[in-house]
PDB file of C-alpha atoms in Angstrom:
ATOM      1  CA  GLN A  89       0.000   0.000   0.000  1.00 59.00           C
ATOM      2  CA  VAL A  90       1.167   3.468  -0.787  1.00 65.00           C
ATOM      3  CA  GLU A  91       0.010   6.900   0.076  1.00 87.00           C
ATOM      4  CA  LEU A  92      -1.782   8.980  -2.519  1.00 93.00           C
ATOM      5  CA  VAL A  93      -3.114  12.435  -1.764  1.00 95.00           C
ATOM      6  CA  GLU A  94      -5.351  14.292  -4.188  1.00 97.00           C
ATOM      7  CA  SER A  95      -5.921  18.033  -4.318  1.00 97.00           C
ATOM      8  CA  GLY A  96      -7.397  20.666  -6.584  1.00 97.00           C
ATOM      9  CA  GLY A  97     -11.071  19.847  -6.544  1.00 96.00           C
ATOM     10  CA  GLY A  98     -13.745  22.485  -6.163  1.00 97.00           C
ATOM     11  CA  LEU A  99     -16.827  24.146  -7.558  1.00 98.00           C
ATOM     12  CA  VAL A 100     -16.719  25.492 -11.090  1.00 98.00           C
ATOM     13  CA  GLN A 101     -19.239  26.643 -13.667  1.00 98.00           C
ATOM     14  CA  ALA A 102     -19.889  24.654 -16.801  1.00 98.00           C
ATOM     15  CA  GLY A 103     -17.251  25.442 -19.392  1.00 98.00           C
ATOM     16  CA  GLY A 104     -14.651  26.160 -16.765  1.00 98.00           C
ATOM     17  CA  SER A 105     -11.422  24.376 -15.888  1.00 98.00           C
ATOM     18  CA  LEU A 106      -9.848  22.661 -12.923  1.00 98.00           C
ATOM     19  CA  ARG A 107      -6.503  20.987 -12.393  1.00 98.00           C
ATOM     20  CA  LEU A 108      -6.317  18.022 -10.068  1.00 98.00           C
ATOM     21  CA  SER A 109      -3.050  16.868  -8.604  1.00 98.00           C
ATOM     22  CA  CYS A 110      -2.045  13.650  -6.874  1.00 97.00           C
ATOM     23  CA  ALA A 111       1.083  13.363  -4.744  1.00 95.00           C
ATOM     24  CA  ALA A 112       2.501   9.896  -4.172  1.00 91.00           C
ATOM     25  CA  SER A 113       5.290   8.444  -2.119  1.00 84.00           C
ATOM     26  CA  LYS A 114       8.425   7.829  -4.161  1.00 75.00           C
ATOM     27  CA  ARG A 115       8.219   4.110  -3.607  1.00 72.00           C
ATOM     28  CA  ALA A 116       4.646   4.087  -4.906  1.00 66.00           C
ATOM     29  CA  PHE A 117       5.344   6.188  -7.909  1.00 77.00           C
ATOM     30  CA  SER A 118       8.346   4.360  -9.261  1.00 77.00           C
ATOM     31  CA  SER A 119       7.488   2.187 -12.264  1.00 86.00           C
ATOM     32  CA  SER A 120       3.802   2.667 -11.623  1.00 92.00           C
ATOM     33  CA  SER A 121       0.847   3.082 -13.880  1.00 95.00           C
ATOM     34  CA  MET A 122      -1.133   6.033 -12.553  1.00 96.00           C
ATOM     35  CA  GLY A 123      -4.821   6.541 -13.119  1.00 97.00           C
ATOM     36  CA  TRP A 124      -7.702   8.856 -12.367  1.00 98.00           C
ATOM     37  CA  PHE A 125     -11.151   7.498 -11.679  1.00 98.00           C
ATOM     38  CA  ARG A 126     -14.382   9.162 -10.615  1.00 98.00           C
ATOM     39  CA  GLN A 127     -17.532   8.224  -8.819  1.00 98.00           C
ATOM     40  CA  ALA A 128     -20.781  10.145  -8.952  1.00 97.00           C
ATOM     41  CA  PRO A 129     -23.512   9.596  -6.345  1.00 92.00           C
ATOM     42  CA  GLY A 130     -25.361   6.363  -6.978  1.00 95.00           C
ATOM     43  CA  LYS A 131     -22.955   5.266  -9.695  1.00 97.00           C
ATOM     44  CA  GLU A 132     -20.001   2.942  -9.879  1.00 97.00           C
ATOM     45  CA  ARG A 133     -16.451   4.221  -9.913  1.00 97.00           C
ATOM     46  CA  GLU A 134     -15.402   4.714 -13.518  1.00 98.00           C
ATOM     47  CA  PHE A 135     -12.159   5.129 -15.399  1.00 98.00           C
ATOM     48  CA  VAL A 136     -11.184   8.643 -16.476  1.00 98.00           C
ATOM     49  CA  ALA A 137      -7.530   8.603 -17.573  1.00 98.00           C
ATOM     50  CA  ALA A 138      -4.275   6.706 -17.139  1.00 98.00           C
ATOM     51  CA  ILE A 139      -0.601   7.254 -17.893  1.00 97.00           C
ATOM     52  CA  SER A 140       2.379   4.942 -18.023  1.00 96.00           C
ATOM     53  CA  TRP A 141       5.589   5.449 -16.071  1.00 93.00           C
ATOM     54  CA  SER A 142       7.438   6.270 -19.292  1.00 92.00           C
ATOM     55  CA  GLU A 143       4.715   8.826 -20.166  1.00 88.00           C
ATOM     56  CA  ASP A 144       4.543   7.469 -23.707  1.00 89.00           C
ATOM     57  CA  ASN A 145       1.130   5.916 -23.231  1.00 96.00           C
ATOM     58  CA  THR A 146      -1.982   7.719 -22.086  1.00 97.00           C
ATOM     59  CA  TYR A 147      -5.587   6.562 -22.181  1.00 98.00           C
ATOM     60  CA  TYR A 148      -8.860   8.407 -21.729  1.00 98.00           C
ATOM     61  CA  ALA A 149     -12.498   7.558 -21.296  1.00 98.00           C
ATOM     62  CA  ASP A 150     -14.501   8.537 -24.356  1.00 98.00           C
ATOM     63  CA  SER A 151     -16.516  10.957 -22.250  1.00 98.00           C
ATOM     64  CA  VAL A 152     -13.462  13.090 -21.436  1.00 98.00           C
ATOM     65  CA  LYS A 153     -11.332  12.654 -24.543  1.00 98.00           C
ATOM     66  CA  GLY A 154     -10.294  15.999 -25.971  1.00 98.00           C
ATOM     67  CA  ARG A 155     -11.201  17.843 -22.752  1.00 98.00           C
ATOM     68  CA  PHE A 156      -8.994  16.236 -20.092  1.00 98.00           C
ATOM     69  CA  THR A 157      -5.238  15.758 -20.118  1.00 98.00           C
ATOM     70  CA  ILE A 158      -3.268  13.516 -17.782  1.00 98.00           C
ATOM     71  CA  SER A 159       0.399  14.183 -17.096  1.00 97.00           C
ATOM     72  CA  ARG A 160       3.018  13.144 -14.561  1.00 95.00           C
ATOM     73  CA  ASP A 161       6.236  14.493 -13.126  1.00 94.00           C
ATOM     74  CA  ASN A 162       8.415  11.563 -12.124  1.00 92.00           C
ATOM     75  CA  ALA A 163      10.907  13.833 -10.388  1.00 91.00           C
ATOM     76  CA  LYS A 164       8.196  15.222  -8.111  1.00 93.00           C
ATOM     77  CA  ASN A 165       6.133  12.021  -7.809  1.00 93.00           C
ATOM     78  CA  THR A 166       2.983  13.751  -8.942  1.00 95.00           C
ATOM     79  CA  VAL A 167       0.302  13.085 -11.517  1.00 96.00           C
ATOM     80  CA  ASP A 168      -2.069  15.796 -12.688  1.00 98.00           C
ATOM     81  CA  LEU A 169      -5.387  15.870 -14.470  1.00 98.00           C
ATOM     82  CA  GLN A 170      -6.133  19.064 -16.389  1.00 98.00           C
ATOM     83  CA  MET A 171      -9.866  19.309 -16.937  1.00 98.00           C
ATOM     84  CA  ASN A 172     -11.197  21.810 -19.461  1.00 98.00           C
ATOM     85  CA  SER A 173     -14.659  22.505 -20.835  1.00 98.00           C
ATOM     86  CA  LEU A 174     -16.194  20.956 -17.766  1.00 98.00           C
ATOM     87  CA  LYS A 175     -19.775  19.762 -17.876  1.00 98.00           C
ATOM     88  CA  PRO A 176     -22.274  19.142 -15.086  1.00 97.00           C
ATOM     89  CA  GLU A 177     -21.987  15.411 -15.789  1.00 97.00           C
ATOM     90  CA  ASP A 178     -18.309  15.612 -14.768  1.00 98.00           C
ATOM     91  CA  THR A 179     -19.451  16.198 -11.186  1.00 98.00           C
ATOM     92  CA  ALA A 180     -18.023  13.407  -9.055  1.00 98.00           C
ATOM     93  CA  LEU A 181     -15.499  12.429  -6.443  1.00 98.00           C
ATOM     94  CA  TYR A 182     -12.202  12.009  -8.295  1.00 98.00           C
ATOM     95  CA  TYR A 183      -9.699   9.400  -7.166  1.00 98.00           C
ATOM     96  CA  CYS A 184      -6.043   8.925  -7.935  1.00 97.00           C
ATOM     97  CA  ALA A 185      -4.832   5.329  -8.235  1.00 96.00           C
ATOM     98  CA  ALA A 186      -1.480   3.578  -8.590  1.00 94.00           C
ATOM     99  CA  VAL A 187      -0.107   0.135  -9.300  1.00 93.00           C
ATOM    100  CA  ARG A 188       3.344  -1.108 -10.178  1.00 91.00           C
ATOM    101  CA  ALA A 189       3.231  -1.995 -13.857  1.00 91.00           C
ATOM    102  CA  ILE A 190       4.859  -4.924 -15.636  1.00 90.00           C
ATOM    103  CA  SER A 191       6.806  -2.463 -17.741  1.00 89.00           C
ATOM    104  CA  GLY A 192       7.338   1.255 -17.941  1.00 89.00           C
ATOM    105  CA  SER A 193       5.210   1.669 -21.033  1.00 91.00           C
ATOM    106  CA  VAL A 194       2.101   0.009 -19.624  1.00 94.00           C
ATOM    107  CA  ALA A 195      -0.895   1.930 -18.299  1.00 96.00           C
ATOM    108  CA  TYR A 196      -3.964   0.218 -16.907  1.00 97.00           C
ATOM    109  CA  THR A 197      -7.542   1.326 -17.425  1.00 97.00           C
ATOM    110  CA  ARG A 198      -9.498  -1.111 -15.293  1.00 97.00           C
ATOM    111  CA  ARG A 199     -10.391  -0.240 -11.735  1.00 97.00           C
ATOM    112  CA  ASN A 200      -9.479  -3.701 -10.488  1.00 97.00           C
ATOM    113  CA  ASP A 201      -5.947  -3.394 -11.862  1.00 96.00           C
ATOM    114  CA  TYR A 202      -5.085  -0.754  -9.244  1.00 95.00           C
ATOM    115  CA  ASN A 203      -4.164  -1.569  -5.655  1.00 92.00           C
ATOM    116  CA  SER A 204      -3.572   1.859  -4.148  1.00 92.00           C
ATOM    117  CA  TRP A 205      -6.115   4.650  -3.934  1.00 94.00           C
ATOM    118  CA  GLY A 206      -6.327   8.145  -2.583  1.00 95.00           C
ATOM    119  CA  GLN A 207      -9.192   9.507  -0.525  1.00 95.00           C
ATOM    120  CA  GLY A 208     -10.645  11.482  -3.401  1.00 97.00           C
ATOM    121  CA  THR A 209     -11.267  15.135  -4.190  1.00 97.00           C
ATOM    122  CA  GLN A 210     -14.702  16.518  -5.011  1.00 98.00           C
ATOM    123  CA  VAL A 211     -15.377  18.203  -8.330  1.00 98.00           C
ATOM    124  CA  THR A 212     -18.709  19.955  -8.737  1.00 98.00           C
ATOM    125  CA  VAL A 213     -19.705  21.575 -12.022  1.00 98.00           C
ATOM    126  CA  SER A 214     -22.712  23.870 -11.933  1.00 97.00           C
ATOM    127  CA  SER A 215     -24.881  24.516 -14.964  1.00 94.00           C
TER     128      SER A 215
END
């Protein structure tokens, strides 16, 4: 288990932007696939974006493609999620997740692939 701490959530109007950040322990971050997931009230936790350790592979849910960008700074052990053109349906609790990958170019998109999770940060988009 590793420690993941999210920050950057808040209340924003539709069309606005937010940047989420996740800080991880160095041990957790090394060689890890990092992902962002979200969970709206009454719904299951769903995949949002993922990035490989090598940063050469990124994946996005269709619902956020073209609006969200995932990035990581391996020197600072952080992974960010830049969210633009936010919609009310993006309202959810956003979680950062980590798992050591089989290789540096692998990024996982399934919730069950991850074994470390943060506590979540709330994003609320008003219409």
